[in-house]
Amino acid sequence: MSENWEPKIITFVCNWCTYAGADLAGTSRFKYASNIRIIKTPCSGRIDPMFIVSAFEKGADAVLISGCHPGDCHYNEGNYNARRKFTMMKRLLDTLGVDTRRVVFAWCSASEGIKFSRLVNEVTESIKKLGPYTDYHSLNQEER
Amino acid sequence: MARIGVFVCWCGSNIAETVEVSKVAEVSKSIPGVVYSVDYKYMCSDPGQELVKNAIKEYKLTGVVVASCSPRMHEKTFRKAALEAGLNPYMLEMANIREQCSWVHNNMDEGTQKSIDLVRMMVEKVKRNKPLDDISIPVTKKAMVIGGGVTGIQAALDIASGGIPVVLVEKESSIGGKMSALDETFPTLDCSQCILTPKMVEVAQHPLVQIISYAEIEKLEGFVGNFKATIRKKARYVDVDACTGCGTCWQKCPVKVDSEFEQGLGKRKAIFIPFPQAIPSRPRIDAENCLKLTKDRCGICEKVCPTKAIHYDDKDEFMEVEVGAIVVATGYKIMPVSAFPEYGGGQYPDVVTSLQFERMVCASGPTLGDLKRPSDGKLPETVVFVKCVGSRDPEHYHSYCSKICCMYVAKQTMLYRHKVHHGNCYVFYIDVRSNGKNYEEFVRRAQEQEGAQYIRGRVSSIYKDGDDMVVEGADTLTNSQIKVKCDLVVLATAMEAPDGIKQLAQKLGIGYDQHGFLTEAHPKLRPVETATAGIFLAGCALSPRDIPDSVSEGSAAAAKVLGLLSKDTLDKEGVVAIVNELTCVGCQNCIRVCPYNAIELKDICNRQGELQRQVAHVNPGLCTGCGTCTPSCPSRSIELQGFRDTELYAEINALAEL
Amino acid sequence: MQELVKKAKELIESKEVDLLIGYQSDGEKGAKPLFVKNTQQAEKLIFNQYCLNNLVTYLKRPDVKALKKVAVVAKGCDIRSFVMLLSENQVSRDAIFIIGMTCDHVVSPDGTGENEKCTTCKVHNPHLADVVLGAPVPEKIAKDKPVHYAQLEKLNAMSQEERWAFWQEELSRCIRCYACRQACPLCYCERCIVDFNTPQWIDTRSNPRGNFAWNIVRALHLAGRCINCGECERVCPANIPLMLLNQSLQEEAQEKFAWEAGYDPESQPPLTTFRKEDDEDFIR
């Protein structure tokens, strides 16, 4: 691990709750680690489990996925459907030996700017301890 | 080839303090596809927007990334500017370098690097964006209100007053609903008929309102702005157009049966109007009890009818109406006493529901307002009211509070005492909930000035002892068991969702809760909308409500309908899902996950018209652009425009370069 | 066997079906698919413990779909995949005649003993068949009893690093022949995600990255749908233990969504529905 290595964390959020929560963290000037890159989708229901795979392939050290709390979904049910997909994806990745500490799911509402900033800091800290995800990234190097 | 322009905003010092904006603009130039980049102090200002517009024209930009504040703040502003410069607005994306960068990071290097990354991600996305057109759906400027109680009447009147024609569908033979059976109403004690009848007349006479009574919804097709409803007009055996409502038929009819309107306390004929003020004032024949229809005897009504309006061979008829919006105001029913055997319900005639009590004291009721108990006609000297019967009792009946009982019981104690000045009345209660305008004062008046005696506690049993009824229960304030001998017991039974409501909800494609009450799109912010666009809710169809709340909601739903139908077309963003019919295999995953029932199966036929296969088809009028369908599709055959896989993947892919 | 041949002849002779898919023997200890179009061919029909193939797989083929009516010989386990095809609108119930065979067990793919999948079978006696042939077999497991797969325990007992190493080793043999996909009765898309290049979600080359992504997506697309027929693993030329992934997700569906696939055509696969009270302990 090089001295100045910084984790890359890709974050997929829904537009209505978590993106707005991140905006609130901004307007409230809650400082957090700069390691995350947010990709906005309309709803956590739009977040495809394959995004996680692609993110790791492209060099992410962790993936953070966040949507509205149950009952808060702008589209009523998108997050409930998402929750089932994430349940299955998490089990599958776990079975395959993927380090699921690097795949974090959260609910974060538009009013939870503080939760969002804390979440980012916690995840960044924990990934700094785990180091770069060389196992997964090494899949890119070996060609058979 | 993509020609992308990048516009980096300083936001005064808001961004520029922690992000080296000139460097962001400079580095952006090296991103493949970027042909122009610039930084400016306030990009959202008029000169800033001009900068964007001019660059679009001058550099023939195919896409734009504005790196500034949150798109929630200014996406609309910049997309409008792009449109004005001739660029499709969906070819503009924003990199949020203020809320996600300068305001949350302190370090200039980090802020600058992250800003460059965010710009790079959005450049990669916008390179793959597709121009989208807003969707415009024509609307039928006509509404349907289901339910002709006071809520539905109010909604119909308000919609019609706004110039939109309304079809008001009522399942009984008259409009008026539950309110027409009430005596006086809280907290003002004005007579229910006196305030309702003028409204009934007004709605009936309104040139834009068509009342279809004794009818139900058979089928609903279509979507917001474009519904087609099939209404079943149940066989009435009376030609309502020919009939003048003279009343000869029901005066001569020899059959007497219990009147539903009188809650079984009075009689009606087999050909009848439910109550004298009925609208339309046209009778119907009760086919189950009519001698002609059951035994082919009698036929008097046909003989005496001066206008030949009786038709014994009448059948259910179907009519189709096209409407743009629907208000569901289907109301409630109250639990019958027979549901409570532990309280002697159904066994003792002197245990009645509060709605029966309304008829017993009403001047237009079966006794013309003379209070007589059902068993022997005796004037009840002592009456016990029991609240929360079937409500707030999750173990046995309903968990919810029926909301209006506290108030009408207080009212009924007063109505009783006004009739029987020396009479005693007791109220068994759990709590007194009187949170409405002048409600608390009203209950106080019942207790302090009108002599109602309130006992806090549940009733355990009600039984008969000789001529008397006995109510046993606990007084939890004195911690004692008490027994009250009385002549009449009134149960404030729970309000329930009416029969058939689930079937109706399924026909309409709207949701209902575990109690059968219809569900609103959002309990706080969209209280009269459903998740299905164009269908609105009002009144007790949602949950127990009192008259003021129901009427307010009728008006609120009407306002929503008028807003929806005020324009000739319904315009919405082009962010909707589209199916690739070549690769779709019709597995129905998307149909099942869609929260808006916006997707259905479509038959693909060959030239001979033979079914070849089925594919999913999105109705853009119903699609709200959530994208839940996309990940559910195994063959990637349904794509949400504006958030297509290739666009989001490009953002992920950009990470590899970071 | 007599009754199977008799029934087949009856169906063919009366022209009730255009095609009957069954088994014929393949050596002394083997069986392979047989496509019956006339009564003569029907004579060759057999059913025994070597009839491993899930013939329901053939129902997803366009040329079979084009026929008016097809009969298929199916064990209870195979019928579970038919139930999923029904639920997912891939077959019309009227277009298929199911000849259900009672079955105590079939052999393991290497022919050495009882197939492991039969130890968790709840449908020795076929459900949802048009006709059931063979003597009834006592069911050993109650319908509502959750199924546990013994071979998963070893995998679950490993550390995360060991599992990673295990799968990297196993998947390194994948040659991306897609036999798993072809044999699976529920992989019926006409355009597979792996053949899709806008975007190219999955590297199509046989390399560690592509192999890993492919096997993730394959298992994920079967999540809540796989009925444990084991055909993917049986046909894999590289002997990759693919069923471990499928079974892990089957257990997850049972534990989290109280769901087992392939019994009720009226019910919705778990990833196309939800309960508000679904478990969410893993979500912060």
Short mmCIF file of N, CA and C in Angstrom, two decimals, chain C residues 129-229:
data_model
loop_
_atom_site.label_atom_id
_atom_site.label_comp_id
_atom_site.label_asym_id
_atom_site.label_seq_id
_atom_site.Cartn_x
_atom_site.Cartn_y
_atom_site.Cartn_z
N ALA C 129 -49.36 -32.19 -13.29
CA ALA C 129 -49.19 -32.96 -14.52
C ALA C 129 -50.56 -33.24 -15.13
N ASP C 130 -50.56 -33.49 -16.46
CA ASP C 130 -51.83 -33.85 -17.11
C ASP C 130 -52.15 -35.31 -16.85
N VAL C 131 -51.08 -36.09 -16.74
CA VAL C 131 -51.28 -37.49 -16.36
C VAL C 131 -50.06 -37.88 -15.53
N VAL C 132 -50.27 -38.68 -14.50
CA VAL C 132 -49.14 -39.14 -13.69
C VAL C 132 -49.00 -40.63 -13.89
N LEU C 133 -47.79 -41.05 -14.27
CA LEU C 133 -47.53 -42.47 -14.46
C LEU C 133 -46.54 -42.97 -13.41
N GLY C 134 -46.62 -44.27 -13.12
CA GLY C 134 -45.73 -44.85 -12.13
C GLY C 134 -46.40 -44.94 -10.78
N ALA C 135 -45.86 -45.83 -9.96
CA ALA C 135 -46.43 -46.05 -8.62
C ALA C 135 -46.10 -44.86 -7.72
N PRO C 136 -47.04 -44.50 -6.86
CA PRO C 136 -46.77 -43.40 -5.93
C PRO C 136 -45.54 -43.66 -5.07
N VAL C 137 -44.81 -42.62 -4.78
CA VAL C 137 -43.60 -42.73 -3.96
C VAL C 137 -43.85 -41.89 -2.70
N PRO C 138 -43.57 -42.46 -1.53
CA PRO C 138 -43.80 -41.65 -0.33
C PRO C 138 -42.91 -40.41 -0.31
N GLU C 139 -43.51 -39.25 0.02
CA GLU C 139 -42.71 -38.03 0.13
C GLU C 139 -41.98 -38.06 1.47
N LYS C 140 -40.74 -37.65 1.45
CA LYS C 140 -39.95 -37.73 2.69
C LYS C 140 -39.89 -36.39 3.41
N ILE C 141 -40.11 -35.30 2.67
CA ILE C 141 -39.98 -33.98 3.29
C ILE C 141 -41.30 -33.23 3.14
N ALA C 142 -41.74 -32.64 4.23
CA ALA C 142 -42.98 -31.87 4.19
C ALA C 142 -42.78 -30.62 3.33
N LYS C 143 -43.86 -30.22 2.64
CA LYS C 143 -43.81 -29.07 1.73
C LYS C 143 -43.29 -27.79 2.39
N ASP C 144 -43.70 -27.60 3.67
CA ASP C 144 -43.36 -26.32 4.30
C ASP C 144 -42.02 -26.36 5.04
N LYS C 145 -41.34 -27.51 4.98
CA LYS C 145 -40.07 -27.60 5.70
C LYS C 145 -38.96 -26.98 4.85
N PRO C 146 -38.19 -26.05 5.44
CA PRO C 146 -37.11 -25.44 4.65
C PRO C 146 -36.06 -26.47 4.26
N VAL C 147 -35.49 -26.24 3.10
CA VAL C 147 -34.50 -27.18 2.57
C VAL C 147 -33.10 -26.66 2.90
N HIS C 148 -32.23 -27.57 3.33
CA HIS C 148 -30.83 -27.17 3.52
C HIS C 148 -29.95 -28.03 2.65
N TYR C 149 -28.97 -27.40 2.05
CA TYR C 149 -28.08 -28.11 1.16
C TYR C 149 -26.77 -28.39 1.89
N ALA C 150 -26.51 -29.69 2.07
CA ALA C 150 -25.38 -30.10 2.91
C ALA C 150 -24.05 -29.58 2.37
N GLN C 151 -23.90 -29.60 1.03
CA GLN C 151 -22.60 -29.22 0.48
C GLN C 151 -22.29 -27.73 0.62
N LEU C 152 -23.34 -26.96 0.95
CA LEU C 152 -23.10 -25.53 1.17
C LEU C 152 -22.36 -25.30 2.48
N GLU C 153 -22.57 -26.22 3.41
CA GLU C 153 -22.01 -26.01 4.74
C GLU C 153 -20.50 -25.83 4.71
N LYS C 154 -19.85 -26.64 3.86
CA LYS C 154 -18.40 -26.55 3.76
C LYS C 154 -17.98 -25.17 3.28
N LEU C 155 -18.72 -24.70 2.29
CA LEU C 155 -18.41 -23.38 1.72
C LEU C 155 -18.66 -22.29 2.75
N ASN C 156 -19.79 -22.42 3.43
CA ASN C 156 -20.12 -21.41 4.44
C ASN C 156 -19.13 -21.39 5.60
N ALA C 157 -18.53 -22.55 5.85
CA ALA C 157 -17.60 -22.63 6.97
C ALA C 157 -16.25 -21.97 6.64
N MET C 158 -16.00 -21.77 5.35
CA MET C 158 -14.72 -21.15 4.97
C MET C 158 -14.69 -19.68 5.35
N SER C 159 -13.51 -19.14 5.45
CA SER C 159 -13.38 -17.69 5.65
C SER C 159 -13.65 -17.02 4.30
N GLN C 160 -13.88 -15.73 4.36
CA GLN C 160 -14.15 -15.00 3.12
C GLN C 160 -12.97 -15.16 2.14
N GLU C 161 -11.76 -15.07 2.66
CA GLU C 161 -10.59 -15.19 1.79
C GLU C 161 -10.52 -16.58 1.16
N GLU C 162 -10.87 -17.58 1.96
CA GLU C 162 -10.84 -18.95 1.42
C GLU C 162 -11.88 -19.13 0.34
N ARG C 163 -13.05 -18.53 0.56
CA ARG C 163 -14.10 -18.64 -0.47
C ARG C 163 -13.65 -17.96 -1.76
N TRP C 164 -13.03 -16.79 -1.59
CA TRP C 164 -12.53 -16.07 -2.77
C TRP C 164 -11.55 -16.96 -3.54
N ALA C 165 -10.61 -17.53 -2.80
CA ALA C 165 -9.60 -18.37 -3.45
C ALA C 165 -10.25 -19.58 -4.11
N PHE C 166 -11.22 -20.17 -3.38
CA PHE C 166 -11.93 -21.34 -3.91
C PHE C 166 -12.57 -21.03 -5.26
N TRP C 167 -13.29 -19.92 -5.29
CA TRP C 167 -14.02 -19.60 -6.52
C TRP C 167 -13.09 -19.14 -7.63
N GLN C 168 -12.04 -18.43 -7.28
CA GLN C 168 -11.11 -18.02 -8.33
C GLN C 168 -10.51 -19.26 -8.99
N GLU C 169 -10.22 -20.25 -8.16
CA GLU C 169 -9.66 -21.50 -8.68
C GLU C 169 -10.70 -22.21 -9.57
N GLU C 170 -11.91 -22.34 -9.03
CA GLU C 170 -12.96 -23.05 -9.79
C GLU C 170 -13.27 -22.32 -11.10
N LEU C 171 -13.44 -20.99 -10.99
CA LEU C 171 -13.89 -20.23 -12.16
C LEU C 171 -12.77 -20.05 -13.18
N SER C 172 -11.54 -20.30 -12.77
CA SER C 172 -10.44 -20.16 -13.73
C SER C 172 -10.57 -21.19 -14.85
N ARG C 173 -11.35 -22.23 -14.60
CA ARG C 173 -11.53 -23.26 -15.63
C ARG C 173 -12.63 -22.92 -16.63
N CYS C 174 -13.40 -21.89 -16.30
CA CYS C 174 -14.54 -21.55 -17.16
C CYS C 174 -14.04 -21.15 -18.54
N ILE C 175 -14.60 -21.79 -19.57
CA ILE C 175 -14.19 -21.47 -20.94
C ILE C 175 -15.25 -20.65 -21.65
N ARG C 176 -16.25 -20.24 -20.90
CA ARG C 176 -17.32 -19.38 -21.43
C ARG C 176 -18.02 -20.03 -22.62
N CYS C 177 -18.30 -21.33 -22.47
CA CYS C 177 -19.01 -22.02 -23.54
C CYS C 177 -20.51 -21.79 -23.44
N TYR C 178 -20.97 -21.33 -22.26
CA TYR C 178 -22.39 -21.04 -21.98
C TYR C 178 -23.28 -22.27 -22.05
N ALA C 179 -22.68 -23.44 -21.85
CA ALA C 179 -23.50 -24.65 -21.76
C ALA C 179 -24.47 -24.52 -20.60
N CYS C 180 -24.01 -23.89 -19.51
CA CYS C 180 -24.86 -23.70 -18.33
C CYS C 180 -26.12 -22.95 -18.72
N ARG C 181 -25.95 -21.94 -19.53
CA ARG C 181 -27.07 -21.11 -19.96
C ARG C 181 -28.00 -21.91 -20.88
N GLN C 182 -27.41 -22.65 -21.80
CA GLN C 182 -28.23 -23.39 -22.77
C GLN C 182 -29.04 -24.48 -22.08
N ALA C 183 -28.44 -25.13 -21.09
CA ALA C 183 -29.12 -26.26 -20.45
C ALA C 183 -30.18 -25.80 -19.47
N CYS C 184 -30.03 -24.59 -18.99
CA CYS C 184 -30.96 -24.11 -17.94
C CYS C 184 -32.36 -23.89 -18.52
N PRO C 185 -33.36 -24.49 -17.89
CA PRO C 185 -34.72 -24.30 -18.42
C PRO C 185 -35.22 -22.87 -18.24
N LEU C 186 -34.57 -22.11 -17.36
CA LEU C 186 -35.08 -20.77 -17.06
C LEU C 186 -34.24 -19.66 -17.68
N CYS C 187 -33.17 -20.02 -18.42
CA CYS C 187 -32.41 -19.01 -19.15
C CYS C 187 -33.00 -18.96 -20.56
N TYR C 188 -34.03 -18.14 -20.73
CA TYR C 188 -34.75 -18.19 -22.00
C TYR C 188 -34.68 -16.89 -22.79
N CYS C 189 -33.89 -15.90 -22.32
CA CYS C 189 -33.83 -14.64 -23.05
C CYS C 189 -33.32 -14.90 -24.46
N GLU C 190 -33.87 -14.15 -25.40
CA GLU C 190 -33.38 -14.31 -26.76
C GLU C 190 -32.07 -13.55 -26.96
N ARG C 191 -31.89 -12.48 -26.19
CA ARG C 191 -30.60 -11.82 -26.19
C ARG C 191 -30.09 -11.81 -24.75
N CYS C 192 -29.05 -12.57 -24.52
CA CYS C 192 -28.49 -12.66 -23.16
C CYS C 192 -27.72 -11.37 -22.86
N ILE C 193 -27.71 -11.00 -21.60
CA ILE C 193 -27.00 -9.79 -21.19
C ILE C 193 -25.52 -9.84 -21.60
N VAL C 194 -24.98 -11.04 -21.66
CA VAL C 194 -23.55 -11.16 -21.98
C VAL C 194 -23.30 -10.85 -23.48
N ASP C 195 -24.34 -10.98 -24.27
CA ASP C 195 -24.20 -10.68 -25.69
C ASP C 195 -24.57 -9.24 -26.01
N PHE C 196 -24.65 -8.45 -25.00
CA PHE C 196 -25.14 -7.08 -25.11
C PHE C 196 -23.93 -6.16 -24.95
N ASN C 197 -23.76 -5.21 -25.84
CA ASN C 197 -22.52 -4.42 -25.71
C ASN C 197 -22.72 -2.91 -25.55
N THR C 198 -23.95 -2.49 -25.29
CA THR C 198 -24.12 -1.06 -24.97
C THR C 198 -24.84 -0.92 -23.65
N PRO C 199 -24.21 -0.96 -22.56
CA PRO C 199 -22.77 -1.14 -22.40
C PRO C 199 -22.38 -2.62 -22.33
N GLN C 200 -21.10 -2.86 -22.38
CA GLN C 200 -20.57 -4.21 -22.23
C GLN C 200 -20.42 -4.49 -20.73
N TRP C 201 -21.51 -4.94 -20.11
CA TRP C 201 -21.45 -5.18 -18.66
C TRP C 201 -20.41 -6.24 -18.30
N ILE C 202 -20.32 -7.24 -19.19
CA ILE C 202 -19.52 -8.41 -18.85
C ILE C 202 -18.48 -8.65 -19.93
N ASP C 203 -17.24 -8.71 -19.52
CA ASP C 203 -16.17 -9.01 -20.45
C ASP C 203 -16.44 -10.39 -21.06
N THR C 204 -16.49 -10.46 -22.38
CA THR C 204 -16.86 -11.73 -23.01
C THR C 204 -15.69 -12.70 -23.10
N ARG C 205 -14.50 -12.21 -22.80
CA ARG C 205 -13.34 -13.10 -22.90
C ARG C 205 -13.28 -14.03 -21.69
N SER C 206 -12.66 -15.15 -21.90
CA SER C 206 -12.49 -16.07 -20.79
C SER C 206 -11.29 -15.63 -19.97
N ASN C 207 -11.51 -14.63 -19.13
CA ASN C 207 -10.46 -14.17 -18.24
C ASN C 207 -11.05 -14.04 -16.84
N PRO C 208 -10.24 -13.85 -15.83
CA PRO C 208 -10.79 -13.84 -14.46
C PRO C 208 -11.91 -12.82 -14.27
N ARG C 209 -11.74 -11.64 -14.84
CA ARG C 209 -12.76 -10.61 -14.66
C ARG C 209 -14.07 -11.03 -15.32
N GLY C 210 -13.97 -11.47 -16.57
CA GLY C 210 -15.17 -11.85 -17.31
C GLY C 210 -15.85 -13.08 -16.70
N ASN C 211 -15.03 -14.07 -16.32
CA ASN C 211 -15.60 -15.28 -15.75
C ASN C 211 -16.35 -14.99 -14.45
N PHE C 212 -15.77 -14.10 -13.65
CA PHE C 212 -16.38 -13.77 -12.37
C PHE C 212 -17.70 -13.04 -12.61
N ALA C 213 -17.65 -12.03 -13.48
CA ALA C 213 -18.86 -11.24 -13.74
C ALA C 213 -19.95 -12.11 -14.36
N TRP C 214 -19.56 -12.99 -15.27
CA TRP C 214 -20.55 -13.85 -15.91
C TRP C 214 -21.25 -14.74 -14.88
N ASN C 215 -20.46 -15.31 -14.00
CA ASN C 215 -21.08 -16.23 -13.04
C ASN C 215 -21.90 -15.51 -11.99
N ILE C 216 -21.55 -14.25 -11.74
CA ILE C 216 -22.40 -13.44 -10.85
C ILE C 216 -23.75 -13.21 -11.52
N VAL C 217 -23.70 -12.78 -12.75
CA VAL C 217 -24.97 -12.41 -13.41
C VAL C 217 -25.82 -13.64 -13.66
N ARG C 218 -25.18 -14.76 -13.96
CA ARG C 218 -25.95 -15.98 -14.20
C ARG C 218 -26.71 -16.38 -12.93
N ALA C 219 -25.99 -16.38 -11.81
CA ALA C 219 -26.63 -16.76 -10.54
C ALA C 219 -27.70 -15.75 -10.15
N LEU C 220 -27.40 -14.48 -10.37
CA LEU C 220 -28.33 -13.43 -9.97
C LEU C 220 -29.63 -13.50 -10.78
N HIS C 221 -29.49 -13.81 -12.05
CA HIS C 221 -30.70 -13.91 -12.87
C HIS C 221 -31.55 -15.11 -12.48
N LEU C 222 -30.95 -16.05 -11.77
CA LEU C 222 -31.72 -17.21 -11.32
C LEU C 222 -32.16 -17.07 -9.87
N ALA C 223 -31.79 -15.98 -9.25
CA ALA C 223 -32.12 -15.80 -7.83
C ALA C 223 -33.62 -15.83 -7.63
N GLY C 224 -34.07 -16.72 -6.76
CA GLY C 224 -35.50 -16.83 -6.50
C GLY C 224 -36.24 -17.58 -7.58
N ARG C 225 -35.51 -18.08 -8.59
CA ARG C 225 -36.17 -18.77 -9.69
C ARG C 225 -35.65 -20.19 -9.84
N CYS C 226 -34.35 -20.39 -9.52
CA CYS C 226 -33.73 -21.70 -9.71
C CYS C 226 -34.50 -22.77 -8.92
N ILE C 227 -34.75 -23.91 -9.56
CA ILE C 227 -35.51 -24.96 -8.89
C ILE C 227 -34.63 -26.17 -8.59
N ASN C 228 -33.31 -25.97 -8.67
CA ASN C 228 -32.37 -26.99 -8.22
C ASN C 228 -32.34 -28.23 -9.10
N CYS C 229 -32.57 -28.08 -10.40
CA CYS C 229 -32.54 -29.27 -11.26
C CYS C 229 -31.11 -29.73 -11.51
#
